[in-house]
């Protein structure tokens, strides 16, 4: 039964998930992709591993024959060598949104409100009022967003968004 499943679905599943991974990857490379493509690409590329393994199992004899004829090694070396420039990439240039967010978030979580308020173009009292109006428990401008989140029983990410998000009023003007 397992062999039947592998023979029937290994290659088609690999093909399907590879097409999804390829299309989302190309769209992200050329910056044509909506935001939803990044998690689609990441997660479905991980899912692609399962049918890929099924494909390898199904075609194991052919793979071993490639290795015996030594036609497997050059493509593998080329594929791994293509990774080297990315591994040793010098920091700088365009660092994607996710990398920047991962570096900035811990700083924002630990900074006192009095330091964060100027980032959103308001004074600390106004930022305190904004958070309190959204149900957060804020005692002083010296509290960090992490402290406020814990005191309020809310996730720290939601608290960061509540503090940094620029609300819009009904006339279209920003707060």
PDB file of C-alpha atoms in Angstrom:
ATOM      1  CA  UNK A   1       0.000   0.000   0.000  1.00  0.00           C
ATOM      2  CA  UNK A   2       2.812   2.446   0.888  1.00  0.00           C
ATOM      3  CA  UNK A   3       4.648   1.599  -2.332  1.00  0.00           C
ATOM      4  CA  UNK A   4       1.418   2.126  -4.312  1.00  0.00           C
ATOM      5  CA  UNK A   5       0.927   5.487  -2.632  1.00  0.00           C
ATOM      6  CA  UNK A   6       4.528   6.525  -3.415  1.00  0.00           C
ATOM      7  CA  UNK A   7       4.291   5.372  -7.009  1.00  0.00           C
ATOM      8  CA  UNK A   8       0.974   7.119  -7.529  1.00  0.00           C
ATOM      9  CA  UNK A   9       1.501  10.400  -5.649  1.00  0.00           C
ATOM     10  CA  UNK A  10       5.223  10.996  -5.029  1.00  0.00           C
ATOM     11  CA  UNK A  11       6.038  12.720  -8.309  1.00  0.00           C
ATOM     12  CA  UNK A  12       2.681  14.532  -8.768  1.00  0.00           C
ATOM     13  CA  UNK A  13       2.836  15.977  -5.225  1.00  0.00           C
ATOM     14  CA  UNK A  14       6.452  17.013  -5.739  1.00  0.00           C
ATOM     15  CA  UNK A  15       5.482  18.697  -9.001  1.00  0.00           C
ATOM     16  CA  UNK A  16       2.488  20.501  -7.488  1.00  0.00           C
ATOM     17  CA  UNK A  17       4.335  21.865  -4.480  1.00  0.00           C
ATOM     18  CA  UNK A  18       7.371  22.732  -6.616  1.00  0.00           C
ATOM     19  CA  UNK A  19       5.152  24.805  -8.930  1.00  0.00           C
ATOM     20  CA  UNK A  20       3.712  26.679  -5.925  1.00  0.00           C
ATOM     21  CA  UNK A  21       7.209  27.206  -4.500  1.00  0.00           C
ATOM     22  CA  UNK A  22       8.561  28.300  -7.881  1.00  0.00           C
ATOM     23  CA  UNK A  23       5.760  30.748  -8.680  1.00  0.00           C
ATOM     24  CA  UNK A  24       5.798  32.353  -5.215  1.00  0.00           C
ATOM     25  CA  UNK A  25       9.612  32.471  -5.215  1.00  0.00           C
ATOM     26  CA  UNK A  26       9.791  34.162  -8.630  1.00  0.00           C
ATOM     27  CA  UNK A  27       7.046  36.630  -7.676  1.00  0.00           C
ATOM     28  CA  UNK A  28       8.881  37.508  -4.441  1.00  0.00           C
ATOM     29  CA  UNK A  29      12.208  37.851  -6.275  1.00  0.00           C
ATOM     30  CA  UNK A  30      10.752  40.413  -8.690  1.00  0.00           C
ATOM     31  CA  UNK A  31       8.707  42.093  -5.911  1.00  0.00           C
ATOM     32  CA  UNK A  32       5.424  41.279  -7.639  1.00  0.00           C
ATOM     33  CA  UNK A  33       4.101  39.277  -4.723  1.00  0.00           C
ATOM     34  CA  UNK A  34       1.397  40.255  -2.277  1.00  0.00           C
ATOM     35  CA  UNK A  35       2.413  39.916   1.377  1.00  0.00           C
ATOM     36  CA  UNK A  36       0.661  36.558   1.594  1.00  0.00           C
ATOM     37  CA  UNK A  37       3.214  34.991  -0.780  1.00  0.00           C
ATOM     38  CA  UNK A  38       6.028  34.995   1.798  1.00  0.00           C
ATOM     39  CA  UNK A  39       4.348  32.631   4.295  1.00  0.00           C
ATOM     40  CA  UNK A  40       2.916  30.582   1.414  1.00  0.00           C
ATOM     41  CA  UNK A  41       6.420  30.189  -0.010  1.00  0.00           C
ATOM     42  CA  UNK A  42       8.013  29.347   3.340  1.00  0.00           C
ATOM     43  CA  UNK A  43       5.411  26.899   4.622  1.00  0.00           C
ATOM     44  CA  UNK A  44       4.620  25.116   1.390  1.00  0.00           C
ATOM     45  CA  UNK A  45       8.333  24.781   0.663  1.00  0.00           C
ATOM     46  CA  UNK A  46       8.553  22.957   3.993  1.00  0.00           C
ATOM     47  CA  UNK A  47       5.581  20.787   2.989  1.00  0.00           C
ATOM     48  CA  UNK A  48       7.396  20.108  -0.308  1.00  0.00           C
ATOM     49  CA  UNK A  49       9.956  18.090   1.657  1.00  0.00           C
ATOM     50  CA  UNK A  50       7.463  15.255   2.253  1.00  0.00           C
ATOM     51  CA  UNK A  51       6.629  14.572  -1.416  1.00  0.00           C
ATOM     52  CA  UNK A  52      10.303  15.138  -2.267  1.00  0.00           C
ATOM     53  CA  UNK A  53      11.238  12.316   0.115  1.00  0.00           C
ATOM     54  CA  UNK A  54       8.510  10.140  -1.427  1.00  0.00           C
ATOM     55  CA  UNK A  55       9.946  10.977  -4.846  1.00  0.00           C
ATOM     56  CA  UNK A  56      13.463  10.013  -3.682  1.00  0.00           C
ATOM     57  CA  UNK A  57      12.228   6.715  -2.248  1.00  0.00           C
ATOM     58  CA  UNK A  58      10.320   5.947  -5.441  1.00  0.00           C
ATOM     59  CA  UNK A  59      13.343   6.756  -7.616  1.00  0.00           C
ATOM     60  CA  UNK A  60      16.064   5.453  -5.275  1.00  0.00           C
ATOM     61  CA  UNK A  61      17.470   2.967  -7.797  1.00  0.00           C
ATOM     62  CA  UNK A  62      17.868   5.683 -10.429  1.00  0.00           C
ATOM     63  CA  UNK A  63      19.531   7.957  -7.864  1.00  0.00           C
ATOM     64  CA  UNK A  64      22.019   5.229  -6.923  1.00  0.00           C
ATOM     65  CA  UNK A  65      22.746   4.664 -10.626  1.00  0.00           C
ATOM     66  CA  UNK A  66      23.460   8.403 -11.056  1.00  0.00           C
ATOM     67  CA  UNK A  67      25.906   8.152  -8.146  1.00  0.00           C
ATOM     68  CA  UNK A  68      27.602   5.062  -9.616  1.00  0.00           C
ATOM     69  CA  UNK A  69      28.020   6.778 -12.979  1.00  0.00           C
ATOM     70  CA  UNK A  70      29.297   9.848 -11.096  1.00  0.00           C
ATOM     71  CA  UNK A  71      26.744  12.095 -12.824  1.00  0.00           C
ATOM     72  CA  UNK A  72      25.140  13.007  -9.497  1.00  0.00           C
ATOM     73  CA  UNK A  73      28.128  14.728  -7.914  1.00  0.00           C
ATOM     74  CA  UNK A  74      28.677  17.690 -10.248  1.00  0.00           C
ATOM     75  CA  UNK A  75      25.032  18.900 -10.020  1.00  0.00           C
ATOM     76  CA  UNK A  76      25.136  18.560  -6.215  1.00  0.00           C
ATOM     77  CA  UNK A  77      28.412  20.477  -6.000  1.00  0.00           C
ATOM     78  CA  UNK A  78      27.019  23.227  -8.248  1.00  0.00           C
ATOM     79  CA  UNK A  79      23.835  23.467  -6.163  1.00  0.00           C
ATOM     80  CA  UNK A  80      25.717  23.709  -2.857  1.00  0.00           C
ATOM     81  CA  UNK A  81      28.346  26.076  -4.279  1.00  0.00           C
ATOM     82  CA  UNK A  82      25.525  28.396  -5.407  1.00  0.00           C
ATOM     83  CA  UNK A  83      24.635  28.850  -1.711  1.00  0.00           C
ATOM     84  CA  UNK A  84      28.079  30.115  -0.700  1.00  0.00           C
ATOM     85  CA  UNK A  85      27.658  33.795  -1.707  1.00  0.00           C
ATOM     86  CA  UNK A  86      24.435  33.982   0.312  1.00  0.00           C
ATOM     87  CA  UNK A  87      25.960  32.376   3.394  1.00  0.00           C
ATOM     88  CA  UNK A  88      28.892  34.806   3.464  1.00  0.00           C
ATOM     89  CA  UNK A  89      26.912  37.849   2.398  1.00  0.00           C
ATOM     90  CA  UNK A  90      28.193  41.070   3.931  1.00  0.00           C
ATOM     91  CA  UNK A  91      25.578  42.830   6.084  1.00  0.00           C
ATOM     92  CA  UNK A  92      24.190  45.978   4.574  1.00  0.00           C
ATOM     93  CA  UNK A  93      22.176  46.936   1.585  1.00  0.00           C
ATOM     94  CA  UNK A  94      18.516  45.975   1.567  1.00  0.00           C
ATOM     95  CA  UNK A  95      17.743  43.753   4.541  1.00  0.00           C
ATOM     96  CA  UNK A  96      14.129  42.611   4.118  1.00  0.00           C
ATOM     97  CA  UNK A  97      11.258  43.628   6.336  1.00  0.00           C
ATOM     98  CA  UNK A  98      11.288  40.459   8.393  1.00  0.00           C
ATOM     99  CA  UNK A  99      15.006  40.682   9.261  1.00  0.00           C
ATOM    100  CA  UNK A 100      14.612  44.324  10.258  1.00  0.00           C
ATOM    101  CA  UNK A 101      11.564  43.558  12.372  1.00  0.00           C
ATOM    102  CA  UNK A 102      13.339  40.734  14.195  1.00  0.00           C
ATOM    103  CA  UNK A 103      16.167  43.113  15.098  1.00  0.00           C
ATOM    104  CA  UNK A 104      13.925  46.052  16.082  1.00  0.00           C
ATOM    105  CA  UNK A 105      11.188  44.260  18.003  1.00  0.00           C
ATOM    106  CA  UNK A 106      13.218  43.389  21.143  1.00  0.00           C
ATOM    107  CA  UNK A 107      14.429  47.004  21.342  1.00  0.00           C
ATOM    108  CA  UNK A 108      10.865  48.325  21.098  1.00  0.00           C
ATOM    109  CA  UNK A 109       9.542  45.811  23.617  1.00  0.00           C
ATOM    110  CA  UNK A 110      12.046  46.929  26.278  1.00  0.00           C
ATOM    111  CA  UNK A 111      12.078  50.684  25.612  1.00  0.00           C
ATOM    112  CA  UNK A 112      10.123  52.952  27.985  1.00  0.00           C
ATOM    113  CA  UNK A 113       7.027  54.657  26.535  1.00  0.00           C
ATOM    114  CA  UNK A 114       8.770  58.011  26.977  1.00  0.00           C
ATOM    115  CA  UNK A 115      11.332  56.867  24.357  1.00  0.00           C
ATOM    116  CA  UNK A 116       8.756  55.326  22.008  1.00  0.00           C
ATOM    117  CA  UNK A 117       6.336  58.291  21.960  1.00  0.00           C
ATOM    118  CA  UNK A 118       8.524  60.501  19.709  1.00  0.00           C
ATOM    119  CA  UNK A 119       8.701  57.645  17.182  1.00  0.00           C
ATOM    120  CA  UNK A 120       4.935  57.956  16.674  1.00  0.00           C
ATOM    121  CA  UNK A 121       5.038  61.756  16.756  1.00  0.00           C
ATOM    122  CA  UNK A 122       3.351  62.283  20.121  1.00  0.00           C
ATOM    123  CA  UNK A 123       4.242  62.935  23.719  1.00  0.00           C
ATOM    124  CA  UNK A 124       4.262  60.188  26.353  1.00  0.00           C
ATOM    125  CA  UNK A 125       0.968  61.294  27.959  1.00  0.00           C
ATOM    126  CA  UNK A 126      -0.849  61.056  24.641  1.00  0.00           C
ATOM    127  CA  UNK A 127       0.633  57.608  23.968  1.00  0.00           C
ATOM    128  CA  UNK A 128      -0.409  56.482  27.455  1.00  0.00           C
ATOM    129  CA  UNK A 129      -3.950  57.721  26.747  1.00  0.00           C
ATOM    130  CA  UNK A 130      -4.008  55.896  23.387  1.00  0.00           C
ATOM    131  CA  UNK A 131      -3.010  52.600  25.007  1.00  0.00           C
ATOM    132  CA  UNK A 132      -5.410  53.046  27.920  1.00  0.00           C
ATOM    133  CA  UNK A 133      -8.255  53.756  25.491  1.00  0.00           C
ATOM    134  CA  UNK A 134      -7.520  50.367  23.903  1.00  0.00           C
ATOM    135  CA  UNK A 135      -7.812  48.599  27.254  1.00  0.00           C
ATOM    136  CA  UNK A 136      -4.154  48.487  28.273  1.00  0.00           C
ATOM    137  CA  UNK A 137      -3.117  49.064  31.880  1.00  0.00           C
ATOM    138  CA  UNK A 138      -0.473  51.794  31.819  1.00  0.00           C
ATOM    139  CA  UNK A 139       0.889  53.202  35.058  1.00  0.00           C
ATOM    140  CA  UNK A 140       3.744  55.442  33.892  1.00  0.00           C
ATOM    141  CA  UNK A 141       5.715  56.614  30.880  1.00  0.00           C
ATOM    142  CA  UNK A 142       8.709  54.661  32.173  1.00  0.00           C
ATOM    143  CA  UNK A 143       7.011  51.304  31.608  1.00  0.00           C
ATOM    144  CA  UNK A 144       8.156  49.207  28.667  1.00  0.00           C
ATOM    145  CA  UNK A 145       5.719  47.729  26.177  1.00  0.00           C
ATOM    146  CA  UNK A 146       6.668  44.309  27.526  1.00  0.00           C
ATOM    147  CA  UNK A 147       5.673  45.384  31.060  1.00  0.00           C
ATOM    148  CA  UNK A 148       2.425  46.906  29.795  1.00  0.00           C
ATOM    149  CA  UNK A 149       1.591  43.714  27.879  1.00  0.00           C
ATOM    150  CA  UNK A 150       2.188  41.534  30.944  1.00  0.00           C
ATOM    151  CA  UNK A 151       0.220  43.858  33.236  1.00  0.00           C
ATOM    152  CA  UNK A 152      -2.638  43.959  30.729  1.00  0.00           C
ATOM    153  CA  UNK A 153      -2.623  40.224  30.003  1.00  0.00           C
ATOM    154  CA  UNK A 154      -2.079  40.833  26.302  1.00  0.00           C
ATOM    155  CA  UNK A 155       0.550  39.551  23.817  1.00  0.00           C
ATOM    156  CA  UNK A 156       3.556  41.855  23.541  1.00  0.00           C
ATOM    157  CA  UNK A 157       3.307  41.898  19.725  1.00  0.00           C
ATOM    158  CA  UNK A 158      -0.240  43.276  19.946  1.00  0.00           C
ATOM    159  CA  UNK A 159       0.970  45.897  22.423  1.00  0.00           C
ATOM    160  CA  UNK A 160       3.784  46.989  20.081  1.00  0.00           C
ATOM    161  CA  UNK A 161       1.294  47.313  17.218  1.00  0.00           C
ATOM    162  CA  UNK A 162      -1.124  49.285  19.422  1.00  0.00           C
ATOM    163  CA  UNK A 163       1.662  51.706  20.364  1.00  0.00           C
ATOM    164  CA  UNK A 164       3.169  52.145  16.891  1.00  0.00           C
ATOM    165  CA  UNK A 165       0.116  51.993  14.648  1.00  0.00           C
ATOM    166  CA  UNK A 166      -0.964  55.364  13.338  1.00  0.00           C
ATOM    167  CA  UNK A 167      -4.737  55.425  13.789  1.00  0.00           C
ATOM    168  CA  UNK A 168      -6.920  57.255  11.266  1.00  0.00           C
ATOM    169  CA  UNK A 169      -9.945  59.301  12.171  1.00  0.00           C
ATOM    170  CA  UNK A 170     -13.030  59.411   9.952  1.00  0.00           C
ATOM    171  CA  UNK A 171     -11.916  62.586   8.168  1.00  0.00           C
ATOM    172  CA  UNK A 172      -8.842  60.790   6.801  1.00  0.00           C
ATOM    173  CA  UNK A 173      -6.351  62.667   8.987  1.00  0.00           C
ATOM    174  CA  UNK A 174      -3.841  60.707  10.998  1.00  0.00           C
ATOM    175  CA  UNK A 175      -3.725  60.951  14.796  1.00  0.00           C
TER     176      UNK A 175
END
